[in-house]
mmCIF file of C-alpha atoms and ligand atoms in Angstrom:
data_model
loop_
_atom_site.group_PDB
_atom_site.id
_atom_site.type_symbol
_atom_site.label_atom_id
_atom_site.label_comp_id
_atom_site.label_asym_id
_atom_site.label_seq_id
_atom_site.Cartn_x
_atom_site.Cartn_y
_atom_site.Cartn_z
ATOM 1 C CA MET A 1 33.791 19.096 4.136
ATOM 2 C CA PRO A 2 33.823 16.637 7.071
ATOM 3 C CA LEU A 3 32.205 13.293 6.380
ATOM 4 C CA THR A 4 29.062 12.758 8.464
ATOM 5 C CA PRO A 5 28.474 9.057 9.065
ATOM 6 C CA LYS A 6 25.139 7.934 7.666
ATOM 7 C CA PHE A 7 22.945 5.303 9.222
ATOM 8 C CA THR A 8 22.062 3.069 6.298
ATOM 9 C CA LEU A 9 19.283 0.519 5.860
ATOM 10 C CA THR A 10 21.876 -2.246 6.269
ATOM 11 C CA GLN A 11 23.064 -0.808 9.586
ATOM 12 C CA PHE A 12 19.474 -0.363 10.709
ATOM 13 C CA LEU A 13 18.721 -4.027 9.984
ATOM 14 C CA ILE A 14 21.856 -5.196 11.808
ATOM 15 C CA GLU A 15 20.776 -3.201 14.876
ATOM 16 C CA GLU A 16 17.265 -4.663 14.657
ATOM 17 C CA ARG A 17 18.719 -8.137 14.406
ATOM 18 C CA ARG A 18 20.652 -7.626 17.634
ATOM 19 C CA ARG A 19 17.289 -7.575 19.390
ATOM 20 C CA HIS A 20 16.679 -11.107 18.073
ATOM 21 C CA PRO A 21 19.753 -13.205 18.889
ATOM 22 C CA GLU A 22 18.091 -16.268 17.370
ATOM 23 C CA ALA A 23 17.756 -14.601 13.945
ATOM 24 C CA THR A 24 19.661 -16.258 11.118
ATOM 25 C CA GLY A 25 20.032 -13.199 8.925
ATOM 26 C CA ASP A 26 17.569 -14.551 6.352
ATOM 27 C CA PHE A 27 15.035 -11.878 7.179
ATOM 28 C CA ASN A 28 17.591 -9.108 6.711
ATOM 29 C CA SER A 29 18.518 -10.595 3.354
ATOM 30 C CA VAL A 30 14.885 -10.502 2.222
ATOM 31 C CA ILE A 31 14.583 -6.808 3.070
ATOM 32 C CA LEU A 32 17.934 -5.959 1.490
ATOM 33 C CA ASN A 33 17.005 -7.809 -1.692
ATOM 34 C CA VAL A 34 13.678 -5.970 -1.828
ATOM 35 C CA ALA A 35 15.590 -2.711 -1.359
ATOM 36 C CA MET A 36 17.916 -3.714 -4.190
ATOM 37 C CA ALA A 37 14.957 -4.328 -6.495
ATOM 38 C CA CYS A 38 13.561 -0.918 -5.556
ATOM 39 C CA LYS A 39 16.894 0.755 -6.367
ATOM 40 C CA HIS A 40 16.859 -0.930 -9.750
ATOM 41 C CA ILE A 41 13.336 0.335 -10.430
ATOM 42 C CA ALA A 42 14.217 3.820 -9.124
ATOM 43 C CA ARG A 43 17.004 3.988 -11.688
ATOM 44 C CA ALA A 44 14.705 2.950 -14.534
ATOM 45 C CA VAL A 45 12.052 5.456 -13.432
ATOM 46 C CA ALA A 46 14.673 8.226 -13.212
ATOM 47 C CA PHE A 47 15.789 7.679 -16.796
ATOM 48 C CA GLY A 48 12.190 7.945 -17.976
ATOM 49 C CA ALA A 49 11.791 8.496 -21.695
ATOM 50 C CA LEU A 50 15.580 8.387 -22.118
ATOM 51 C CA GLY A 51 15.567 4.800 -20.919
ATOM 52 C CA GLY A 52 12.895 3.739 -23.391
ATOM 53 C CA VAL A 53 10.717 2.491 -20.549
ATOM 54 C CA TYR A 54 7.546 4.444 -21.211
ATOM 55 C CA GLY A 55 4.476 3.108 -22.966
ATOM 56 C CA ASN A 56 2.646 -0.177 -23.032
ATOM 57 C CA ALA A 57 4.282 -3.579 -23.001
ATOM 58 C CA GLY A 58 2.980 -4.666 -26.388
ATOM 59 C CA GLY A 59 -0.591 -5.802 -26.008
ATOM 60 C CA ALA A 60 0.071 -7.602 -22.729
ATOM 61 C CA VAL A 61 -2.618 -7.556 -20.059
ATOM 62 C CA ASN A 62 -2.176 -8.854 -16.533
ATOM 63 C CA VAL A 63 -4.431 -11.219 -14.619
ATOM 64 C CA GLN A 64 -6.740 -8.342 -13.670
ATOM 65 C CA GLY A 65 -7.248 -7.624 -17.365
ATOM 66 C CA GLU A 66 -5.256 -4.387 -17.048
ATOM 67 C CA GLN A 67 -2.916 -3.222 -19.779
ATOM 68 C CA GLN A 68 0.666 -3.761 -18.641
ATOM 69 C CA LYS A 69 3.109 -0.927 -19.092
ATOM 70 C CA THR A 70 6.743 -1.551 -20.002
ATOM 71 C CA LEU A 71 7.700 -0.362 -16.511
ATOM 72 C CA ASP A 72 5.210 -2.747 -14.874
ATOM 73 C CA VAL A 73 6.947 -5.645 -16.602
ATOM 74 C CA LEU A 74 10.461 -4.354 -15.918
ATOM 75 C CA SER A 75 9.648 -3.810 -12.242
ATOM 76 C CA ASN A 76 8.094 -7.222 -11.887
ATOM 77 C CA ASP A 77 11.165 -8.833 -13.449
ATOM 78 C CA ALA A 78 13.445 -6.868 -11.100
ATOM 79 C CA PHE A 79 11.549 -8.151 -8.061
ATOM 80 C CA LEU A 80 11.635 -11.735 -9.315
ATOM 81 C CA ARG A 81 15.296 -11.858 -10.426
ATOM 82 C CA ILE A 82 16.690 -10.098 -7.364
ATOM 83 C CA ASN A 83 14.643 -12.075 -4.836
ATOM 84 C CA GLU A 84 14.561 -15.586 -6.284
ATOM 85 C CA TRP A 85 18.140 -16.738 -5.727
ATOM 86 C CA GLY A 86 18.939 -15.929 -2.079
ATOM 87 C CA GLY A 87 17.403 -19.008 -0.493
ATOM 88 C CA GLN A 88 15.181 -17.123 1.965
ATOM 89 C CA LEU A 89 11.895 -17.358 0.066
ATOM 90 C CA ALA A 90 9.395 -20.160 -0.385
ATOM 91 C CA GLY A 91 7.572 -18.262 -3.121
ATOM 92 C CA MET A 92 6.493 -14.885 -4.428
ATOM 93 C CA ALA A 93 3.149 -13.410 -5.437
ATOM 94 C CA SER A 94 2.843 -10.415 -7.716
ATOM 95 C CA GLU A 95 0.078 -8.243 -9.058
ATOM 96 C CA GLU A 96 1.457 -9.031 -12.499
ATOM 97 C CA LEU A 97 1.343 -12.838 -12.175
ATOM 98 C CA GLU A 98 -1.802 -14.927 -12.062
ATOM 99 C CA LYS A 99 -0.250 -17.657 -9.913
ATOM 100 C CA PRO A 100 2.485 -17.515 -7.278
ATOM 101 C CA TYR A 101 5.989 -17.531 -8.704
ATOM 102 C CA GLU A 102 7.751 -20.794 -8.036
ATOM 103 C CA ILE A 103 11.383 -20.491 -6.915
ATOM 104 C CA PRO A 104 13.458 -22.102 -9.713
ATOM 105 C CA ALA A 105 14.783 -25.554 -8.821
ATOM 106 C CA GLN A 106 18.434 -24.471 -8.890
ATOM 107 C CA PHE A 107 17.903 -22.138 -5.922
ATOM 108 C CA PRO A 108 17.309 -23.138 -2.300
ATOM 109 C CA ARG A 109 13.963 -22.346 -0.699
ATOM 110 C CA GLY A 110 13.449 -20.587 2.597
ATOM 111 C CA LYS A 111 10.832 -19.778 5.165
ATOM 112 C CA TYR A 112 9.438 -16.462 3.929
ATOM 113 C CA LEU A 113 6.855 -15.466 1.350
ATOM 114 C CA LEU A 114 7.020 -12.191 -0.535
ATOM 115 C CA ALA A 115 3.955 -10.518 -2.061
ATOM 116 C CA PHE A 116 4.301 -7.310 -4.043
ATOM 117 C CA ASP A 117 2.834 -4.749 -6.352
ATOM 118 C CA PRO A 118 5.991 -4.064 -8.352
ATOM 119 C CA LEU A 119 4.763 -0.730 -9.650
ATOM 120 C CA ASP A 120 1.827 1.063 -8.113
ATOM 121 C CA GLY A 121 0.200 3.962 -9.912
ATOM 122 C CA SER A 122 0.419 2.722 -13.482
ATOM 123 C CA SER A 123 -1.632 5.619 -14.827
ATOM 124 C CA ASN A 124 1.118 7.979 -13.621
ATOM 125 C CA ILE A 125 4.122 6.228 -15.103
ATOM 126 C CA ASP A 126 4.272 7.971 -18.460
ATOM 127 C CA VAL A 127 3.330 11.390 -17.099
ATOM 128 C CA ASN A 128 6.195 11.766 -14.627
ATOM 129 C CA VAL A 129 4.104 11.650 -11.464
ATOM 130 C CA SER A 130 5.196 9.661 -8.394
ATOM 131 C CA VAL A 131 4.818 5.904 -8.534
ATOM 132 C CA GLY A 132 6.018 3.232 -6.122
ATOM 133 C CA SER A 133 6.449 -0.425 -5.183
ATOM 134 C CA ILE A 134 4.613 -2.113 -2.317
ATOM 135 C CA PHE A 135 5.751 -5.275 -0.533
ATOM 136 C CA SER A 136 4.588 -7.645 2.180
ATOM 137 C CA VAL A 137 6.642 -10.363 3.885
ATOM 138 C CA LEU A 138 4.852 -13.353 5.408
ATOM 139 C CA ARG A 139 6.079 -16.508 7.064
ATOM 140 C CA ALA A 140 5.584 -19.642 4.964
ATOM 141 C CA PRO A 141 3.489 -22.318 6.707
ATOM 142 C CA GLU A 142 5.557 -24.835 8.642
ATOM 143 C CA ARG A 143 5.478 -27.680 6.185
ATOM 144 C CA LEU A 144 6.971 -28.059 2.763
ATOM 145 C CA HIS A 145 8.026 -24.629 1.602
ATOM 146 C CA GLU A 146 6.102 -24.770 -1.637
ATOM 147 C CA GLY A 147 4.820 -21.217 -1.906
ATOM 148 C CA GLU A 148 1.391 -22.227 -3.204
ATOM 149 C CA GLU A 149 -1.534 -19.832 -3.444
ATOM 150 C CA MET A 150 -3.080 -21.069 -0.195
ATOM 151 C CA ASP A 151 0.153 -20.313 1.678
ATOM 152 C CA PHE A 152 -0.289 -16.618 0.908
ATOM 153 C CA LEU A 153 -3.873 -16.492 2.183
ATOM 154 C CA GLN A 154 -2.980 -15.184 5.627
ATOM 155 C CA PRO A 155 -4.584 -12.144 7.264
ATOM 156 C CA GLY A 156 -2.483 -8.986 7.268
ATOM 157 C CA CYS A 157 -1.900 -9.148 11.024
ATOM 158 C CA THR A 158 0.511 -12.041 10.383
ATOM 159 C CA GLN A 159 2.859 -9.953 8.228
ATOM 160 C CA VAL A 160 6.422 -9.905 9.548
ATOM 161 C CA ALA A 161 7.422 -6.866 7.525
ATOM 162 C CA ALA A 162 5.900 -4.559 4.965
ATOM 163 C CA GLY A 163 6.543 -1.285 3.278
ATOM 164 C CA TYR A 164 6.880 0.597 0.077
ATOM 165 C CA ALA A 165 9.311 2.499 -2.066
ATOM 166 C CA ILE A 166 8.205 5.788 -3.555
ATOM 167 C CA TYR A 167 9.847 7.036 -6.729
ATOM 168 C CA GLY A 168 9.144 10.737 -6.429
ATOM 169 C CA PRO A 169 11.322 13.836 -6.380
ATOM 170 C CA THR A 170 13.452 11.663 -4.102
ATOM 171 C CA THR A 171 13.296 7.906 -3.798
ATOM 172 C CA MET A 172 12.375 6.673 -0.342
ATOM 173 C CA LEU A 173 11.899 3.285 1.254
ATOM 174 C CA VAL A 174 9.424 3.171 4.116
ATOM 175 C CA LEU A 175 9.583 0.039 6.214
ATOM 176 C CA THR A 176 7.976 -1.617 9.184
ATOM 177 C CA VAL A 177 9.301 -4.771 10.781
ATOM 178 C CA GLY A 178 6.526 -4.622 13.377
ATOM 179 C CA ASN A 179 8.337 -2.147 15.581
ATOM 180 C CA GLY A 180 7.228 1.269 14.285
ATOM 181 C CA VAL A 181 7.857 2.765 10.871
ATOM 182 C CA ASN A 182 11.117 4.134 9.539
ATOM 183 C CA GLY A 183 11.795 6.058 6.342
ATOM 184 C CA PHE A 184 15.028 5.887 4.341
ATOM 185 C CA THR A 185 16.016 8.235 1.548
ATOM 186 C CA LEU A 186 18.050 6.961 -1.372
ATOM 187 C CA ASP A 187 21.334 8.859 -1.398
ATOM 188 C CA PRO A 188 21.980 9.416 -5.118
ATOM 189 C CA ASN A 189 25.764 9.450 -4.551
ATOM 190 C CA LEU A 190 26.156 6.380 -2.348
ATOM 191 C CA TYR A 191 23.072 4.707 -3.905
ATOM 192 C CA GLU A 192 22.283 3.540 -0.388
ATOM 193 C CA PHE A 193 19.070 3.987 1.572
ATOM 194 C CA VAL A 194 19.868 6.268 4.521
ATOM 195 C CA LEU A 195 17.661 6.622 7.604
ATOM 196 C CA THR A 196 16.163 10.115 7.362
ATOM 197 C CA HIS A 197 12.698 9.653 8.916
ATOM 198 C CA PRO A 198 12.952 7.596 12.126
ATOM 199 C CA ASP A 199 9.755 6.580 13.904
ATOM 200 C CA MET A 200 7.219 8.059 11.501
ATOM 201 C CA ARG A 201 3.842 8.845 13.075
ATOM 202 C CA VAL A 202 0.526 9.645 11.395
ATOM 203 C CA PRO A 203 -1.154 12.640 13.043
ATOM 204 C CA GLU A 204 -4.405 11.488 14.647
ATOM 205 C CA ASP A 205 -6.473 14.338 13.228
ATOM 206 C CA THR A 206 -6.620 15.822 9.785
ATOM 207 C CA GLN A 207 -8.497 18.196 7.527
ATOM 208 C CA GLU A 208 -7.464 16.475 4.318
ATOM 209 C CA PHE A 209 -9.092 13.562 2.510
ATOM 210 C CA ALA A 210 -8.342 11.663 -0.695
ATOM 211 C CA ILE A 211 -10.933 9.889 -2.799
ATOM 212 C CA ASN A 212 -11.703 9.505 -6.495
ATOM 213 C CA ALA A 213 -14.869 11.608 -6.470
ATOM 214 C CA SER A 214 -15.772 10.588 -10.026
ATOM 215 C CA ASN A 215 -17.060 7.380 -8.423
ATOM 216 C CA SER A 216 -19.351 9.235 -6.024
ATOM 217 C CA ARG A 217 -22.545 7.967 -7.623
ATOM 218 C CA PHE A 218 -21.397 4.419 -6.826
ATOM 219 C CA TRP A 219 -20.460 5.022 -3.187
ATOM 220 C CA GLU A 220 -22.308 3.448 -0.304
ATOM 221 C CA ALA A 221 -24.185 5.673 2.153
ATOM 222 C CA PRO A 222 -21.523 5.903 4.927
ATOM 223 C CA ILE A 223 -18.895 7.190 2.491
ATOM 224 C CA LYS A 224 -21.331 9.629 0.907
ATOM 225 C CA ARG A 225 -22.177 10.919 4.327
ATOM 226 C CA TYR A 226 -18.544 11.301 5.343
ATOM 227 C CA VAL A 227 -17.521 13.159 2.181
ATOM 228 C CA ASP A 228 -20.661 15.280 2.236
ATOM 229 C CA GLU A 229 -19.855 16.372 5.768
ATOM 230 C CA CYS A 230 -16.258 17.230 4.815
ATOM 231 C CA LEU A 231 -17.419 19.251 1.825
ATOM 232 C CA ALA A 232 -19.944 21.141 3.940
ATOM 233 C CA GLY A 233 -16.965 22.773 5.668
ATOM 234 C CA THR A 234 -17.278 25.287 8.488
ATOM 235 C CA GLY A 235 -21.061 25.540 8.091
ATOM 236 C CA GLY A 236 -21.578 21.756 8.253
ATOM 237 C CA PRO A 237 -21.582 19.230 11.082
ATOM 238 C CA ARG A 238 -17.758 19.021 11.172
ATOM 239 C CA GLY A 239 -17.455 22.763 11.718
ATOM 240 C CA LYS A 240 -14.238 23.033 9.735
ATOM 241 C CA ASP A 241 -13.052 23.183 6.145
ATOM 242 C CA PHE A 242 -11.386 20.203 4.480
ATOM 243 C CA ASN A 243 -8.919 19.978 1.650
ATOM 244 C CA MET A 244 -8.973 17.233 -0.991
ATOM 245 C CA ARG A 245 -6.214 15.417 -2.907
ATOM 246 C CA TRP A 246 -6.172 12.602 -5.468
ATOM 247 C CA ILE A 247 -2.911 11.487 -7.067
ATOM 248 C CA ALA A 248 -4.064 8.029 -8.269
ATOM 249 C CA SER A 249 -0.879 6.441 -6.895
ATOM 250 C CA MET A 250 -1.823 4.902 -3.571
ATOM 251 C CA VAL A 251 1.820 4.823 -2.532
ATOM 252 C CA ALA A 252 2.087 8.581 -2.967
ATOM 253 C CA GLU A 253 -1.141 9.172 -1.036
ATOM 254 C CA ALA A 254 0.053 6.851 1.747
ATOM 255 C CA HIS A 255 3.336 8.701 1.943
ATOM 256 C CA ARG A 256 1.681 12.106 2.162
ATOM 257 C CA ILE A 257 -0.623 10.812 4.876
ATOM 258 C CA LEU A 258 2.298 9.348 6.798
ATOM 259 C CA MET A 259 4.093 12.686 6.637
ATOM 260 C CA ARG A 260 1.275 15.079 7.461
ATOM 261 C CA GLY A 261 -1.929 13.156 8.116
ATOM 262 C CA GLY A 262 -5.037 12.670 6.029
ATOM 263 C CA VAL A 263 -7.491 9.975 5.134
ATOM 264 C CA PHE A 264 -7.478 7.848 1.979
ATOM 265 C CA MET A 265 -10.577 6.084 0.741
ATOM 266 C CA TYR A 266 -11.011 3.598 -2.065
ATOM 267 C CA PRO A 267 -14.150 2.108 -0.605
ATOM 268 C CA ARG A 268 -16.279 -0.773 -1.717
ATOM 269 C CA ASP A 269 -18.747 0.626 -4.250
ATOM 270 C CA THR A 270 -21.397 -0.491 -6.686
ATOM 271 C CA LYS A 271 -19.454 0.382 -9.839
ATOM 272 C CA ASP A 272 -18.583 -3.211 -10.585
ATOM 273 C CA PRO A 273 -20.711 -5.715 -8.670
ATOM 274 C CA SER A 274 -18.105 -8.425 -9.281
ATOM 275 C CA ARG A 275 -15.549 -6.752 -7.066
ATOM 276 C CA ALA A 276 -15.489 -5.689 -3.429
ATOM 277 C CA GLY A 277 -13.285 -2.663 -4.044
ATOM 278 C CA ARG A 278 -10.497 -1.523 -6.333
ATOM 279 C CA LEU A 279 -7.349 -2.283 -4.377
ATOM 280 C CA ARG A 280 -5.870 -5.693 -3.856
ATOM 281 C CA LEU A 281 -5.771 -7.110 -0.340
ATOM 282 C CA LEU A 282 -2.520 -9.060 -0.262
ATOM 283 C CA TYR A 283 -0.059 -6.678 -1.872
ATOM 284 C CA GLU A 284 -1.720 -3.265 -1.610
ATOM 285 C CA ALA A 285 -4.127 -3.011 1.333
ATOM 286 C CA ASN A 286 -2.301 -5.257 3.816
ATOM 287 C CA PRO A 287 1.204 -3.791 3.546
ATOM 288 C CA ILE A 288 -0.053 -0.208 3.555
ATOM 289 C CA GLY A 289 -2.414 -1.125 6.405
ATOM 290 C CA PHE A 290 0.463 -2.572 8.438
ATOM 291 C CA VAL A 291 2.556 0.575 7.881
ATOM 292 C CA MET A 292 -0.358 2.814 8.898
ATOM 293 C CA GLU A 293 -1.145 0.873 12.066
ATOM 294 C CA GLN A 294 2.523 0.738 13.039
ATOM 295 C CA ALA A 295 2.678 4.524 12.637
ATOM 296 C CA GLY A 296 -0.301 5.064 14.938
ATOM 297 C CA GLY A 297 -2.803 5.447 12.110
ATOM 298 C CA ARG A 298 -5.590 3.068 11.199
ATOM 299 C CA ALA A 299 -6.592 0.950 8.195
ATOM 300 C CA SER A 300 -10.047 -0.484 7.680
ATOM 301 C CA THR A 301 -12.438 -1.850 5.107
ATOM 302 C CA GLY A 302 -14.990 0.436 6.767
ATOM 303 C CA ARG A 303 -16.462 -2.614 8.453
ATOM 304 C CA GLN A 304 -13.427 -4.272 10.014
ATOM 305 C CA PRO A 305 -9.697 -3.654 10.436
ATOM 306 C CA VAL A 306 -8.153 -4.495 7.101
ATOM 307 C CA LEU A 307 -5.453 -6.565 8.807
ATOM 308 C CA SER A 308 -8.125 -8.921 10.176
ATOM 309 C CA VAL A 309 -9.590 -9.865 6.784
ATOM 310 C CA GLN A 310 -9.098 -13.551 6.001
ATOM 311 C CA PRO A 311 -8.054 -13.630 2.329
ATOM 312 C CA SER A 312 -9.810 -16.082 0.034
ATOM 313 C CA SER A 313 -7.811 -15.577 -3.153
ATOM 314 C CA LEU A 314 -4.492 -14.176 -4.288
ATOM 315 C CA HIS A 315 -5.802 -11.171 -6.189
ATOM 316 C CA GLN A 316 -8.812 -10.462 -4.008
ATOM 317 C CA ARG A 317 -9.910 -6.828 -3.889
ATOM 318 C CA VAL A 318 -11.107 -5.002 -0.842
ATOM 319 C CA GLY A 319 -12.579 -1.661 0.185
ATOM 320 C CA LEU A 320 -9.863 0.379 1.865
ATOM 321 C CA VAL A 321 -9.861 3.387 4.173
ATOM 322 C CA PHE A 322 -6.671 4.403 5.951
ATOM 323 C CA GLY A 323 -4.851 7.273 7.588
ATOM 324 C CA SER A 324 -5.427 9.524 10.572
ATOM 325 C CA LYS A 325 -6.932 7.420 13.331
ATOM 326 C CA ASN A 326 -9.806 9.659 14.389
ATOM 327 C CA GLU A 327 -11.116 10.059 10.830
ATOM 328 C CA VAL A 328 -10.884 6.350 10.019
ATOM 329 C CA GLU A 329 -12.710 5.535 13.259
ATOM 330 C CA ARG A 330 -15.397 8.046 12.336
ATOM 331 C CA ILE A 331 -15.868 6.358 8.950
ATOM 332 C CA GLU A 332 -16.091 2.985 10.689
ATOM 333 C CA ARG A 333 -18.778 4.396 13.019
ATOM 334 C CA TYR A 334 -20.771 5.612 10.011
ATOM 335 C CA HIS A 335 -20.678 2.071 8.641
ATOM 336 C CA LEU A 336 -22.064 0.714 11.905
ATOM 337 C CA GLU A 337 -24.889 3.227 12.176
ATOM 338 C CA PRO A 338 -28.282 2.563 10.574
ATOM 339 C CA ARG A 339 -28.481 2.936 6.806
ATOM 340 C CA ARG A 340 -28.630 6.496 5.584
ATOM 341 C CA ASP A 341 -32.156 6.186 4.220
ATOM 342 C CA ASP A 342 -33.282 4.924 7.630
ATOM 343 C CA PHE A 343 -32.759 8.309 9.192
ATOM 344 C CA SER A 344 -33.069 11.841 8.037
ATOM 345 C CA TYR A 345 -29.755 13.506 7.471
ATOM 346 C CA PRO A 346 -30.164 17.022 6.086
ATOM 347 C CA LEU A 347 -27.157 17.085 3.775
ATOM 348 C CA PHE A 348 -28.360 14.083 1.825
ATOM 349 C CA ASN A 349 -31.077 13.675 -0.741
ATOM 350 C CA GLU A 350 -32.496 17.008 -1.901
ATOM 351 C CA ARG A 351 -29.659 19.063 -0.490
ATOM 352 C CA GLY A 352 -27.012 16.385 -0.938
ATOM 353 C CA LEU A 353 -23.783 17.517 -2.496
ATOM 354 C CA PHE A 354 -23.348 14.011 -3.858
ATOM 355 C CA ARG A 355 -26.836 12.820 -4.541
ATOM 356 C CA ALA A 356 -27.670 9.138 -4.672
ATOM 357 C CA PRO A 357 -28.823 7.924 -8.096
ATOM 358 C CA LEU A 358 -32.600 8.200 -8.497
HETATM 359 P P1 AHG B 1 -1.864 -0.199 -10.013
HETATM 360 O O1 AHG B 1 -1.178 0.859 -10.828
HETATM 361 O O2 AHG B 1 -0.882 -1.069 -9.268
HETATM 362 O O3 AHG B 1 -2.867 -0.994 -10.781
HETATM 363 O O4 AHG B 1 -2.661 0.527 -8.829
HETATM 364 C C1 AHG B 1 -3.316 1.737 -9.051
HETATM 365 C C2 AHG B 1 -4.280 1.936 -7.933
HETATM 366 C C3 AHG B 1 -3.834 2.858 -6.839
HETATM 367 O O5 AHG B 1 -2.499 3.157 -6.788
HETATM 368 C C4 AHG B 1 -4.636 4.098 -7.014
HETATM 369 O O6 AHG B 1 -4.998 4.645 -5.796
HETATM 370 C C5 AHG B 1 -5.825 3.640 -7.776
HETATM 371 O O7 AHG B 1 -5.444 2.487 -8.468
HETATM 372 C C6 AHG B 1 -6.290 4.683 -8.761
HETATM 373 O O8 AHG B 1 -7.505 4.320 -9.232
HETATM 374 P P2 AHG B 1 -8.398 5.292 -10.153
HETATM 375 O O9 AHG B 1 -7.774 5.240 -11.508
HETATM 376 O O10 AHG B 1 -9.745 4.655 -10.096
HETATM 377 O O11 AHG B 1 -8.359 6.666 -9.553
HETATM 378 MN MN1 MN B 2 -1.210 -0.811 -7.275
HETATM 379 MN MN1 MN B 3 0.886 -2.215 -10.050
#
């Protein structure tokens, strides 16, 4: 069989670098080290129960008070060990660490910051459903490269690169360096990421939405209205039927939406008044938001583009809506319109499919 040359992630990054003659190669090293960490995690995920990586990590809980799984801890360690030594980073922030990770003194520091969710979709780990890793690369402020918490508090529009790896039936790395979105599939023989999905685009329209409907009694009026209208189908104001999906791995939902369109919502709700939403701004919403916008989709809190939110803390949560542009814009419009109870909308209240609590 003739050998077909494959365009690998490394080759892709070299080509990208040619467009920036001033580049030192540090940026490419960051991405390649992230990719290496993802390969390591992909291998552990693939071995599953055989690798002894299922189950909880003792009684450990992370900063969010969530039970850590063995694979959460393993993935976090992979990100830290593989990215700490290269000399390109000023610091790292992880979902699993309360404070930013300080680069050990024996390693040089560099000009980039890396924020990540080492394993997204924890509830799916032990049940063999797709999980992933999400990462965001920022520039460290131009002073001492300390990598303190405040250094990470930059709005998503300042990201220099972002993406995710999905550990599904195949492992893929989806990356933006601010010049569109490209998808690479992990070749199980070469164990290299190979460009298989150049210039990924999110269809502007969709008839598919994703939301955890068990929270419907906590939703705010604009989200209730949107979902109600989708559920009303051909006979409702949208005049068409919608399909619904919920995997509970945001990475997997984002990937589906990137491939065939759709809208994902984990909106701000009233379930827990102490939080603004479920997903974390710096290492979940911002990187996925950057990927979506670079692919022609849209990402929003409902009230403002997610990439414009000024972060106030490392683990800050945010309401998140992303995906097909026209649907996200519609949801944003619903947030701008007068409150639901200020006008009479027939599908709500008595006839509402998701009724507000009395
Ligand atoms: P993580 O596993 O990193 O904590 O993130 C899980 C997130 C996200 O991936 C998913 O969309 C959401 O939590 C699922 O939440 P519900 O369990 O409320 O459906
Ligand atoms: Mn997550
Ligand atoms: Mn996680």
